[in-house]
Amino acid sequence: MSHLPTVTDRAKGVVGPALAGKMFRLGRYLPPPDLAPFLDHYWIVEWDLQGRPAHTQRTLPYPCVHIVFDRARTGIWGLTTGSFDYTLQDAGKVCGLRFRAGAFRGLLGRPLHTITDKVLALGDVFPWDAAAVQDAVLDTLDDAAMIEAAGALLRTVLPAPDPQVDRIAAILRAVESTPGLTQVEELAAVAQMGVRSLQQLFSEYVGVSPKWVIRRFRLHEAADRLAQGGDVDLAALAQGLGYFDQAHFTSDFRRLVGKSPGRYREEARQAGGV
């Protein structure tokens, strides 16, 4: 396989990463310079569970659109507001393109909120033969070839870069890097925008509200800390992430992850952390 620049930070959206690493291989690769204005990264999941029980993997999606090449369901995945479960069985591989928040607006040609929690066929947006392009990407020898094929397809439909995408990226960096930032009004001040203008920008370009993004990033952070299996004070964690009380944090966490923070931390310890 050719050398590919990889994403080095942890995949915080993967629930139970210690167990997940035993069930499938996840490769995440940075885009080449000409596609960097549009893509966060490529991702490839490959598994071989032949003779073993199926494994259902849960993820906590980021505020991004994905193009996914998958024998089971190739398509354009709008932002998923809840958790996402995928059952791995037998053997297979999937190749995905994660777009930068807001970057799919120019390809879609309409507000992103119109595809939130929806999956579109490739032909709904692009002049592609879905079966042919799926084969072109998945009938390849290695990750590098898959990425090359997917990138070549994307280059045929790219619009001009939109400066709003960089603006949104800066806003999201502020959310992700500032755990104490928990209110939309605070985020609007950081973005030097009015609250209503910020909400309109997110509806048009991201597909969800700023409040949703703040809460999701806080839960990503909580799940990542607990997945390390260390001694984490749950009350302090809840307070540090801006929750009024631990009960509210526990309720949000259980709804998204599927188990309480305490149980998730204990299972991570049993699995050996990551």
mmCIF file with all atom_site columns, N, CA, C and O in Angstrom, residues 145-198:
data_model
loop_
_atom_site.group_PDB
_atom_site.id
_atom_site.type_symbol
_atom_site.label_atom_id
_atom_site.label_alt_id
_atom_site.label_comp_id
_atom_site.label_asym_id
_atom_site.label_entity_id
_atom_site.label_seq_id
_atom_site.pdbx_PDB_ins_code
_atom_site.Cartn_x
_atom_site.Cartn_y
_atom_site.Cartn_z
_atom_site.occupancy
_atom_site.B_iso_or_equiv
_atom_site.pdbx_formal_charge
_atom_site.auth_seq_id
_atom_site.auth_comp_id
_atom_site.auth_asym_id
_atom_site.auth_atom_id
_atom_site.pdbx_PDB_model_num
ATOM 1   N N  . ALA A 1 145 ? -5.899  2.758  -3.216  1.00 0.00 ? 145 ALA A N  1
ATOM 2   C CA . ALA A 1 145 ? -6.653  2.680  -4.462  1.00 0.00 ? 145 ALA A CA 1
ATOM 3   C C  . ALA A 1 145 ? -8.102  3.113  -4.261  1.00 0.00 ? 145 ALA A C  1
ATOM 4   O O  . ALA A 1 145 ? -8.689  3.781  -5.125  1.00 0.00 ? 145 ALA A O  1
ATOM 5   N N  . MET A 1 146 ? -8.689  2.757  -3.130  1.00 0.00 ? 146 MET A N  1
ATOM 6   C CA . MET A 1 146 ? -10.055 3.194  -2.839  1.00 0.00 ? 146 MET A CA 1
ATOM 7   C C  . MET A 1 146 ? -10.129 4.715  -2.760  1.00 0.00 ? 146 MET A C  1
ATOM 8   O O  . MET A 1 146 ? -11.024 5.349  -3.311  1.00 0.00 ? 146 MET A O  1
ATOM 9   N N  . ILE A 1 147 ? -9.168  5.286  -2.046  1.00 0.00 ? 147 ILE A N  1
ATOM 10  C CA . ILE A 1 147 ? -9.155  6.735  -1.880  1.00 0.00 ? 147 ILE A CA 1
ATOM 11  C C  . ILE A 1 147 ? -8.932  7.434  -3.212  1.00 0.00 ? 147 ILE A C  1
ATOM 12  O O  . ILE A 1 147 ? -9.572  8.444  -3.516  1.00 0.00 ? 147 ILE A O  1
ATOM 13  N N  . GLU A 1 148 ? -8.048  6.894  -4.025  1.00 0.00 ? 148 GLU A N  1
ATOM 14  C CA . GLU A 1 148 ? -7.799  7.496  -5.328  1.00 0.00 ? 148 GLU A CA 1
ATOM 15  C C  . GLU A 1 148 ? -9.055  7.469  -6.197  1.00 0.00 ? 148 GLU A C  1
ATOM 16  O O  . GLU A 1 148 ? -9.395  8.456  -6.849  1.00 0.00 ? 148 GLU A O  1
ATOM 17  N N  . ALA A 1 149 ? -9.769  6.354  -6.176  1.00 0.00 ? 149 ALA A N  1
ATOM 18  C CA . ALA A 1 149 ? -10.983 6.239  -6.979  1.00 0.00 ? 149 ALA A CA 1
ATOM 19  C C  . ALA A 1 149 ? -12.072 7.180  -6.480  1.00 0.00 ? 149 ALA A C  1
ATOM 20  O O  . ALA A 1 149 ? -12.752 7.851  -7.269  1.00 0.00 ? 149 ALA A O  1
ATOM 21  N N  . ALA A 1 150 ? -12.250 7.250  -5.160  1.00 0.00 ? 150 ALA A N  1
ATOM 22  C CA . ALA A 1 150 ? -13.271 8.130  -4.601  1.00 0.00 ? 150 ALA A CA 1
ATOM 23  C C  . ALA A 1 150 ? -12.937 9.591  -4.864  1.00 0.00 ? 150 ALA A C  1
ATOM 24  O O  . ALA A 1 150 ? -13.814 10.404 -5.189  1.00 0.00 ? 150 ALA A O  1
ATOM 25  N N  . GLY A 1 151 ? -11.661 9.950  -4.732  1.00 0.00 ? 151 GLY A N  1
ATOM 26  C CA . GLY A 1 151 ? -11.249 11.322 -4.990  1.00 0.00 ? 151 GLY A CA 1
ATOM 27  C C  . GLY A 1 151 ? -11.448 11.723 -6.435  1.00 0.00 ? 151 GLY A C  1
ATOM 28  O O  . GLY A 1 151 ? -11.853 12.859 -6.732  1.00 0.00 ? 151 GLY A O  1
ATOM 29  N N  . ALA A 1 152 ? -11.171 10.811 -7.351  1.00 0.00 ? 152 ALA A N  1
ATOM 30  C CA . ALA A 1 152 ? -11.360 11.106 -8.768  1.00 0.00 ? 152 ALA A CA 1
ATOM 31  C C  . ALA A 1 152 ? -12.827 11.391 -9.073  1.00 0.00 ? 152 ALA A C  1
ATOM 32  O O  . ALA A 1 152 ? -13.153 12.303 -9.858  1.00 0.00 ? 152 ALA A O  1
ATOM 33  N N  . LEU A 1 153 ? -13.726 10.652 -8.449  1.00 0.00 ? 153 LEU A N  1
ATOM 34  C CA . LEU A 1 153 ? -15.153 10.904 -8.639  1.00 0.00 ? 153 LEU A CA 1
ATOM 35  C C  . LEU A 1 153 ? -15.539 12.279 -8.095  1.00 0.00 ? 153 LEU A C  1
ATOM 36  O O  . LEU A 1 153 ? -16.264 13.040 -8.749  1.00 0.00 ? 153 LEU A O  1
ATOM 37  N N  . LEU A 1 154 ? -15.063 12.577 -6.897  1.00 0.00 ? 154 LEU A N  1
ATOM 38  C CA . LEU A 1 154 ? -15.420 13.843 -6.270  1.00 0.00 ? 154 LEU A CA 1
ATOM 39  C C  . LEU A 1 154 ? -14.946 15.034 -7.106  1.00 0.00 ? 154 LEU A C  1
ATOM 40  O O  . LEU A 1 154 ? -15.657 16.045 -7.212  1.00 0.00 ? 154 LEU A O  1
ATOM 41  N N  . ARG A 1 155 ? -13.803 14.923 -7.692  1.00 0.00 ? 155 ARG A N  1
ATOM 42  C CA . ARG A 1 155 ? -13.265 16.040 -8.486  1.00 0.00 ? 155 ARG A CA 1
ATOM 43  C C  . ARG A 1 155 ? -14.161 16.391 -9.681  1.00 0.00 ? 155 ARG A C  1
ATOM 44  O O  . ARG A 1 155 ? -14.094 17.512 -10.185 1.00 0.00 ? 155 ARG A O  1
ATOM 45  N N  . THR A 1 156 ? -14.988 15.472 -10.128 1.00 0.00 ? 156 THR A N  1
ATOM 46  C CA . THR A 1 156 ? -15.850 15.743 -11.286 1.00 0.00 ? 156 THR A CA 1
ATOM 47  C C  . THR A 1 156 ? -17.057 16.598 -10.928 1.00 0.00 ? 156 THR A C  1
ATOM 48  O O  . THR A 1 156 ? -17.749 17.073 -11.837 1.00 0.00 ? 156 THR A O  1
ATOM 49  N N  . VAL A 1 157 ? -17.315 16.805 -9.637  1.00 0.00 ? 157 VAL A N  1
ATOM 50  C CA . VAL A 1 157 ? -18.542 17.516 -9.245  1.00 0.00 ? 157 VAL A CA 1
ATOM 51  C C  . VAL A 1 157 ? -18.280 18.679 -8.293  1.00 0.00 ? 157 VAL A C  1
ATOM 52  O O  . VAL A 1 157 ? -19.224 19.295 -7.780  1.00 0.00 ? 157 VAL A O  1
ATOM 53  N N  . LEU A 1 158 ? -17.020 19.026 -8.052  1.00 0.00 ? 158 LEU A N  1
ATOM 54  C CA . LEU A 1 158 ? -16.724 20.043 -7.049  1.00 0.00 ? 158 LEU A CA 1
ATOM 55  C C  . LEU A 1 158 ? -17.145 21.440 -7.497  1.00 0.00 ? 158 LEU A C  1
ATOM 56  O O  . LEU A 1 158 ? -16.842 21.859 -8.612  1.00 0.00 ? 158 LEU A O  1
ATOM 57  N N  . PRO A 1 159 ? -17.789 22.197 -6.611  1.00 0.00 ? 159 PRO A N  1
ATOM 58  C CA . PRO A 1 159 ? -18.034 23.613 -6.858  1.00 0.00 ? 159 PRO A CA 1
ATOM 59  C C  . PRO A 1 159 ? -16.819 24.427 -6.413  1.00 0.00 ? 159 PRO A C  1
ATOM 60  O O  . PRO A 1 159 ? -15.824 23.876 -5.942  1.00 0.00 ? 159 PRO A O  1
ATOM 61  N N  . ALA A 1 160 ? -16.906 25.721 -6.543  1.00 0.00 ? 160 ALA A N  1
ATOM 62  C CA . ALA A 1 160 ? -15.851 26.578 -6.000  1.00 0.00 ? 160 ALA A CA 1
ATOM 63  C C  . ALA A 1 160 ? -15.902 26.524 -4.472  1.00 0.00 ? 160 ALA A C  1
ATOM 64  O O  . ALA A 1 160 ? -16.974 26.391 -3.879  1.00 0.00 ? 160 ALA A O  1
ATOM 65  N N  . PRO A 1 161 ? -14.752 26.607 -3.803  1.00 0.00 ? 161 PRO A N  1
ATOM 66  C CA . PRO A 1 161 ? -14.753 26.636 -2.334  1.00 0.00 ? 161 PRO A CA 1
ATOM 67  C C  . PRO A 1 161 ? -15.584 27.805 -1.813  1.00 0.00 ? 161 PRO A C  1
ATOM 68  O O  . PRO A 1 161 ? -15.610 28.886 -2.408  1.00 0.00 ? 161 PRO A O  1
ATOM 69  N N  . ASP A 1 162 ? -16.267 27.581 -0.703  1.00 0.00 ? 162 ASP A N  1
ATOM 70  C CA . ASP A 1 162 ? -17.131 28.585 -0.089  1.00 0.00 ? 162 ASP A CA 1
ATOM 71  C C  . ASP A 1 162 ? -16.445 29.132 1.160   1.00 0.00 ? 162 ASP A C  1
ATOM 72  O O  . ASP A 1 162 ? -16.125 28.354 2.073   1.00 0.00 ? 162 ASP A O  1
ATOM 73  N N  . PRO A 1 163 ? -16.215 30.428 1.254   1.00 0.00 ? 163 PRO A N  1
ATOM 74  C CA . PRO A 1 163 ? -15.532 30.977 2.440   1.00 0.00 ? 163 PRO A CA 1
ATOM 75  C C  . PRO A 1 163 ? -16.291 30.751 3.746   1.00 0.00 ? 163 PRO A C  1
ATOM 76  O O  . PRO A 1 163 ? -15.698 30.811 4.829   1.00 0.00 ? 163 PRO A O  1
ATOM 77  N N  . GLN A 1 164 ? -17.582 30.482 3.658   1.00 0.00 ? 164 GLN A N  1
ATOM 78  C CA . GLN A 1 164 ? -18.338 30.217 4.883   1.00 0.00 ? 164 GLN A CA 1
ATOM 79  C C  . GLN A 1 164 ? -17.867 28.938 5.574   1.00 0.00 ? 164 GLN A C  1
ATOM 80  O O  . GLN A 1 164 ? -18.019 28.794 6.788   1.00 0.00 ? 164 GLN A O  1
ATOM 81  N N  . VAL A 1 165 ? -17.292 28.015 4.812   1.00 0.00 ? 165 VAL A N  1
ATOM 82  C CA . VAL A 1 165 ? -16.838 26.755 5.407   1.00 0.00 ? 165 VAL A CA 1
ATOM 83  C C  . VAL A 1 165 ? -15.701 27.009 6.390   1.00 0.00 ? 165 VAL A C  1
ATOM 84  O O  . VAL A 1 165 ? -15.667 26.429 7.480   1.00 0.00 ? 165 VAL A O  1
ATOM 85  N N  . ASP A 1 166 ? -14.765 27.877 6.034   1.00 0.00 ? 166 ASP A N  1
ATOM 86  C CA . ASP A 1 166 ? -13.686 28.213 6.963   1.00 0.00 ? 166 ASP A CA 1
ATOM 87  C C  . ASP A 1 166 ? -14.224 28.954 8.181   1.00 0.00 ? 166 ASP A C  1
ATOM 88  O O  . ASP A 1 166 ? -13.733 28.769 9.301   1.00 0.00 ? 166 ASP A O  1
ATOM 89  N N  . ARG A 1 167 ? -15.220 29.763 7.979   1.00 0.00 ? 167 ARG A N  1
ATOM 90  C CA . ARG A 1 167 ? -15.829 30.479 9.103   1.00 0.00 ? 167 ARG A CA 1
ATOM 91  C C  . ARG A 1 167 ? -16.470 29.486 10.071  1.00 0.00 ? 167 ARG A C  1
ATOM 92  O O  . ARG A 1 167 ? -16.299 29.589 11.291  1.00 0.00 ? 167 ARG A O  1
ATOM 93  N N  . ILE A 1 168 ? -17.179 28.518 9.541   1.00 0.00 ? 168 ILE A N  1
ATOM 94  C CA . ILE A 1 168 ? -17.805 27.506 10.384  1.00 0.00 ? 168 ILE A CA 1
ATOM 95  C C  . ILE A 1 168 ? -16.755 26.670 11.092  1.00 0.00 ? 168 ILE A C  1
ATOM 96  O O  . ILE A 1 168 ? -16.891 26.339 12.272  1.00 0.00 ? 168 ILE A O  1
ATOM 97  N N  . ALA A 1 169 ? -15.682 26.337 10.385  1.00 0.00 ? 169 ALA A N  1
ATOM 98  C CA . ALA A 1 169 ? -14.610 25.552 10.999  1.00 0.00 ? 169 ALA A CA 1
ATOM 99  C C  . ALA A 1 169 ? -14.030 26.269 12.211  1.00 0.00 ? 169 ALA A C  1
ATOM 100 O O  . ALA A 1 169 ? -13.740 25.645 13.240  1.00 0.00 ? 169 ALA A O  1
ATOM 101 N N  . ALA A 1 170 ? -13.843 27.573 12.104  1.00 0.00 ? 170 ALA A N  1
ATOM 102 C CA . ALA A 1 170 ? -13.307 28.339 13.228  1.00 0.00 ? 170 ALA A CA 1
ATOM 103 C C  . ALA A 1 170 ? -14.275 28.321 14.409  1.00 0.00 ? 170 ALA A C  1
ATOM 104 O O  . ALA A 1 170 ? -13.860 28.216 15.574  1.00 0.00 ? 170 ALA A O  1
ATOM 105 N N  . ILE A 1 171 ? -15.572 28.388 14.125  1.00 0.00 ? 171 ILE A N  1
ATOM 106 C CA . ILE A 1 171 ? -16.582 28.347 15.191  1.00 0.00 ? 171 ILE A CA 1
ATOM 107 C C  . ILE A 1 171 ? -16.566 26.984 15.869  1.00 0.00 ? 171 ILE A C  1
ATOM 108 O O  . ILE A 1 171 ? -16.618 26.884 17.105  1.00 0.00 ? 171 ILE A O  1
ATOM 109 N N  . LEU A 1 172 ? -16.471 25.917 15.082  1.00 0.00 ? 172 LEU A N  1
ATOM 110 C CA . LEU A 1 172 ? -16.460 24.575 15.662  1.00 0.00 ? 172 LEU A CA 1
ATOM 111 C C  . LEU A 1 172 ? -15.197 24.328 16.481  1.00 0.00 ? 172 LEU A C  1
ATOM 112 O O  . LEU A 1 172 ? -15.248 23.652 17.510  1.00 0.00 ? 172 LEU A O  1
ATOM 113 N N  . ARG A 1 173 ? -14.075 24.881 16.038  1.00 0.00 ? 173 ARG A N  1
ATOM 114 C CA . ARG A 1 173 ? -12.844 24.738 16.829  1.00 0.00 ? 173 ARG A CA 1
ATOM 115 C C  . ARG A 1 173 ? -13.016 25.399 18.191  1.00 0.00 ? 173 ARG A C  1
ATOM 116 O O  . ARG A 1 173 ? -12.519 24.889 19.209  1.00 0.00 ? 173 ARG A O  1
ATOM 117 N N  . ALA A 1 174 ? -13.701 26.521 18.208  1.00 0.00 ? 174 ALA A N  1
ATOM 118 C CA . ALA A 1 174 ? -13.937 27.201 19.481  1.00 0.00 ? 174 ALA A CA 1
ATOM 119 C C  . ALA A 1 174 ? -14.787 26.339 20.401  1.00 0.00 ? 174 ALA A C  1
ATOM 120 O O  . ALA A 1 174 ? -14.524 26.249 21.609  1.00 0.00 ? 174 ALA A O  1
ATOM 121 N N  . VAL A 1 175 ? -15.799 25.692 19.845  1.00 0.00 ? 175 VAL A N  1
ATOM 122 C CA . VAL A 1 175 ? -16.639 24.812 20.663  1.00 0.00 ? 175 VAL A CA 1
ATOM 123 C C  . VAL A 1 175 ? -15.835 23.640 21.194  1.00 0.00 ? 175 VAL A C  1
ATOM 124 O O  . VAL A 1 175 ? -15.853 23.327 22.385  1.00 0.00 ? 175 VAL A O  1
ATOM 125 N N  . GLU A 1 176 ? -15.096 22.979 20.307  1.00 0.00 ? 176 GLU A N  1
ATOM 126 C CA . GLU A 1 176 ? -14.406 21.751 20.684  1.00 0.00 ? 176 GLU A CA 1
ATOM 127 C C  . GLU A 1 176 ? -13.271 22.014 21.670  1.00 0.00 ? 176 GLU A C  1
ATOM 128 O O  . GLU A 1 176 ? -13.000 21.186 22.547  1.00 0.00 ? 176 GLU A O  1
ATOM 129 N N  . SER A 1 177 ? -12.614 23.139 21.551  1.00 0.00 ? 177 SER A N  1
ATOM 130 C CA . SER A 1 177 ? -11.440 23.406 22.379  1.00 0.00 ? 177 SER A CA 1
ATOM 131 C C  . SER A 1 177 ? -11.762 24.150 23.667  1.00 0.00 ? 177 SER A C  1
ATOM 132 O O  . SER A 1 177 ? -10.867 24.405 24.473  1.00 0.00 ? 177 SER A O  1
ATOM 133 N N  . THR A 1 178 ? -13.034 24.489 23.879  1.00 0.00 ? 178 THR A N  1
ATOM 134 C CA . THR A 1 178 ? -13.416 25.255 25.061  1.00 0.00 ? 178 THR A CA 1
ATOM 135 C C  . THR A 1 178 ? -14.539 24.536 25.790  1.00 0.00 ? 178 THR A C  1
ATOM 136 O O  . THR A 1 178 ? -15.723 24.836 25.590  1.00 0.00 ? 178 THR A O  1
ATOM 137 N N  . PRO A 1 179 ? -14.217 23.543 26.639  1.00 0.00 ? 179 PRO A N  1
ATOM 138 C CA . PRO A 1 179 ? -15.258 22.769 27.312  1.00 0.00 ? 179 PRO A CA 1
ATOM 139 C C  . PRO A 1 179 ? -16.249 23.618 28.098  1.00 0.00 ? 179 PRO A C  1
ATOM 140 O O  . PRO A 1 179 ? -17.411 23.259 28.225  1.00 0.00 ? 179 PRO A O  1
ATOM 141 N N  . GLY A 1 180 ? -15.793 24.747 28.628  1.00 0.00 ? 180 GLY A N  1
ATOM 142 C CA . GLY A 1 180 ? -16.685 25.591 29.401  1.00 0.00 ? 180 GLY A CA 1
ATOM 143 C C  . GLY A 1 180 ? -17.656 26.411 28.569  1.00 0.00 ? 180 GLY A C  1
ATOM 144 O O  . GLY A 1 180 ? -18.535 27.084 29.112  1.00 0.00 ? 180 GLY A O  1
ATOM 145 N N  . LEU A 1 181 ? -17.496 26.375 27.256  1.00 0.00 ? 181 LEU A N  1
ATOM 146 C CA . LEU A 1 181 ? -18.400 27.115 26.380  1.00 0.00 ? 181 LEU A CA 1
ATOM 147 C C  . LEU A 1 181 ? -19.637 26.251 26.161  1.00 0.00 ? 181 LEU A C  1
ATOM 148 O O  . LEU A 1 181 ? -19.598 25.262 25.432  1.00 0.00 ? 181 LEU A O  1
ATOM 149 N N  . THR A 1 182 ? -20.734 26.616 26.798  1.00 0.00 ? 182 THR A N  1
ATOM 150 C CA . THR A 1 182 ? -21.921 25.755 26.780  1.00 0.00 ? 182 THR A CA 1
ATOM 151 C C  . THR A 1 182 ? -23.189 26.463 26.337  1.00 0.00 ? 182 THR A C  1
ATOM 152 O O  . THR A 1 182 ? -24.222 25.813 26.181  1.00 0.00 ? 182 THR A O  1
ATOM 153 N N  . GLN A 1 183 ? -23.127 27.769 26.126  1.00 0.00 ? 183 GLN A N  1
ATOM 154 C CA . GLN A 1 183 ? -24.327 28.515 25.773  1.00 0.00 ? 183 GLN A CA 1
ATOM 155 C C  . GLN A 1 183 ? -24.210 29.089 24.361  1.00 0.00 ? 183 GLN A C  1
ATOM 156 O O  . GLN A 1 183 ? -23.128 29.529 23.949  1.00 0.00 ? 183 GLN A O  1
ATOM 157 N N  . VAL A 1 184 ? -25.331 29.088 23.655  1.00 0.00 ? 184 VAL A N  1
ATOM 158 C CA . VAL A 1 184 ? -25.346 29.617 22.293  1.00 0.00 ? 184 VAL A CA 1
ATOM 159 C C  . VAL A 1 184 ? -24.965 31.091 22.288  1.00 0.00 ? 184 VAL A C  1
ATOM 160 O O  . VAL A 1 184 ? -24.263 31.564 21.382  1.00 0.00 ? 184 VAL A O  1
ATOM 161 N N  . GLU A 1 185 ? -25.385 31.827 23.299  1.00 0.00 ? 185 GLU A N  1
ATOM 162 C CA . GLU A 1 185 ? -25.054 33.246 23.364  1.00 0.00 ? 185 GLU A CA 1
ATOM 163 C C  . GLU A 1 185 ? -23.544 33.451 23.465  1.00 0.00 ? 185 GLU A C  1
ATOM 164 O O  . GLU A 1 185 ? -22.990 34.377 22.861  1.00 0.00 ? 185 GLU A O  1
ATOM 165 N N  . GLU A 1 186 ? -22.880 32.594 24.227  1.00 0.00 ? 186 GLU A N  1
ATOM 166 C CA . GLU A 1 186 ? -21.423 32.676 24.343  1.00 0.00 ? 186 GLU A CA 1
ATOM 167 C C  . GLU A 1 186 ? -20.758 32.390 23.003  1.00 0.00 ? 186 GLU A C  1
ATOM 168 O O  . GLU A 1 186 ? -19.808 33.068 22.600  1.00 0.00 ? 186 GLU A O  1
ATOM 169 N N  . LEU A 1 187 ? -21.275 31.385 22.303  1.00 0.00 ? 187 LEU A N  1
ATOM 170 C CA . LEU A 1 187 ? -20.699 31.023 21.015  1.00 0.00 ? 187 LEU A CA 1
ATOM 171 C C  . LEU A 1 187 ? -20.919 32.131 19.997  1.00 0.00 ? 187 LEU A C  1
ATOM 172 O O  . LEU A 1 187 ? -20.028 32.440 19.202  1.00 0.00 ? 187 LEU A O  1
ATOM 173 N N  . ALA A 1 188 ? -22.076 32.761 20.025  1.00 0.00 ? 188 ALA A N  1
ATOM 174 C CA . ALA A 1 188 ? -22.347 33.865 19.110  1.00 0.00 ? 188 ALA A CA 1
ATOM 175 C C  . ALA A 1 188 ? -21.374 35.014 19.356  1.00 0.00 ? 188 ALA A C  1
ATOM 176 O O  . ALA A 1 188 ? -20.886 35.649 18.402  1.00 0.00 ? 188 ALA A O  1
ATOM 177 N N  . ALA A 1 189 ? -21.061 35.265 20.624  1.00 0.00 ? 189 ALA A N  1
ATOM 178 C CA . ALA A 1 189 ? -20.108 36.324 20.934  1.00 0.00 ? 189 ALA A CA 1
ATOM 179 C C  . ALA A 1 189 ? -18.719 35.978 20.405  1.00 0.00 ? 189 ALA A C  1
ATOM 180 O O  . ALA A 1 189 ? -18.022 36.841 19.852  1.00 0.00 ? 189 ALA A O  1
ATOM 181 N N  . VAL A 1 190 ? -18.318 34.722 20.558  1.00 0.00 ? 190 VAL A N  1
ATOM 182 C CA . VAL A 1 190 ? -17.019 34.287 20.040  1.00 0.00 ? 190 VAL A CA 1
ATOM 183 C C  . VAL A 1 190 ? -16.981 34.438 18.524  1.00 0.00 ? 190 VAL A C  1
ATOM 184 O O  . VAL A 1 190 ? -15.973 34.853 17.945  1.00 0.00 ? 190 VAL A O  1
ATOM 185 N N  . ALA A 1 191 ? -18.091 34.095 17.864  1.00 0.00 ? 191 ALA A N  1
ATOM 186 C CA . ALA A 1 191 ? -18.165 34.168 16.402  1.00 0.00 ? 191 ALA A CA 1
ATOM 187 C C  . ALA A 1 191 ? -18.395 35.584 15.906  1.00 0.00 ? 191 ALA A C  1
ATOM 188 O O  . ALA A 1 191 ? -18.383 35.817 14.691  1.00 0.00 ? 191 ALA A O  1
ATOM 189 N N  . GLN A 1 192 ? -18.622 36.517 16.838  1.00 0.00 ? 192 GLN A N  1
ATOM 190 C CA . GLN A 1 192 ? -18.911 37.910 16.498  1.00 0.00 ? 192 GLN A CA 1
ATOM 191 C C  . GLN A 1 192 ? -20.128 37.998 15.576  1.00 0.00 ? 192 GLN A C  1
ATOM 192 O O  . GLN A 1 192 ? -20.131 38.686 14.555  1.00 0.00 ? 192 GLN A O  1
ATOM 193 N N  . MET A 1 193 ? -21.174 37.275 15.997  1.00 0.00 ? 193 MET A N  1
ATOM 194 C CA . MET A 1 193 ? -22.429 37.261 15.263  1.00 0.00 ? 193 MET A CA 1
ATOM 195 C C  . MET A 1 193 ? -23.572 37.377 16.264  1.00 0.00 ? 193 MET A C  1
ATOM 196 O O  . MET A 1 193 ? -23.408 37.071 17.453  1.00 0.00 ? 193 MET A O  1
ATOM 197 N N  . GLY A 1 194 ? -24.727 37.784 15.777  1.00 0.00 ? 194 GLY A N  1
ATOM 198 C CA . GLY A 1 194 ? -25.918 37.713 16.590  1.00 0.00 ? 194 GLY A CA 1
ATOM 199 C C  . GLY A 1 194 ? -26.384 36.273 16.707  1.00 0.00 ? 194 GLY A C  1
ATOM 200 O O  . GLY A 1 194 ? -26.068 35.433 15.857  1.00 0.00 ? 194 GLY A O  1
ATOM 201 N N  . VAL A 1 195 ? -27.137 35.966 17.747  1.00 0.00 ? 195 VAL A N  1
ATOM 202 C CA . VAL A 1 195 ? -27.613 34.597 17.958  1.00 0.00 ? 195 VAL A CA 1
ATOM 203 C C  . VAL A 1 195 ? -28.447 34.133 16.769  1.00 0.00 ? 195 VAL A C  1
ATOM 204 O O  . VAL A 1 195 ? -28.272 33.010 16.271  1.00 0.00 ? 195 VAL A O  1
ATOM 205 N N  . ARG A 1 196 ? -29.343 34.978 16.292  1.00 0.00 ? 196 ARG A N  1
ATOM 206 C CA . ARG A 1 196 ? -30.203 34.582 15.182  1.00 0.00 ? 196 ARG A CA 1
ATOM 207 C C  . ARG A 1 196 ? -29.387 34.330 13.911  1.00 0.00 ? 196 ARG A C  1
ATOM 208 O O  . ARG A 1 196 ? -29.641 33.363 13.185  1.00 0.00 ? 196 ARG A O  1
ATOM 209 N N  . SER A 1 197 ? -28.407 35.149 13.655  1.00 0.00 ? 197 SER A N  1
ATOM 210 C CA . SER A 1 197 ? -27.564 34.949 12.468  1.00 0.00 ? 197 SER A CA 1
ATOM 211 C C  . SER A 1 197 ? -26.776 33.652 12.568  1.00 0.00 ? 197 SER A C  1
ATOM 212 O O  . SER A 1 197 ? -26.610 32.930 11.578  1.00 0.00 ? 197 SER A O  1
ATOM 213 N N  . LEU A 1 198 ? -26.292 33.339 13.763  1.00 0.00 ? 198 LEU A N  1
ATOM 214 C CA . LEU A 1 198 ? -25.567 32.091 13.973  1.00 0.00 ? 198 LEU A CA 1
ATOM 215 C C  . LEU A 1 198 ? -26.487 30.895 13.745  1.00 0.00 ? 198 LEU A C  1
ATOM 216 O O  . LEU A 1 198 ? -26.103 29.909 13.097  1.00 0.00 ? 198 LEU A O  1
#
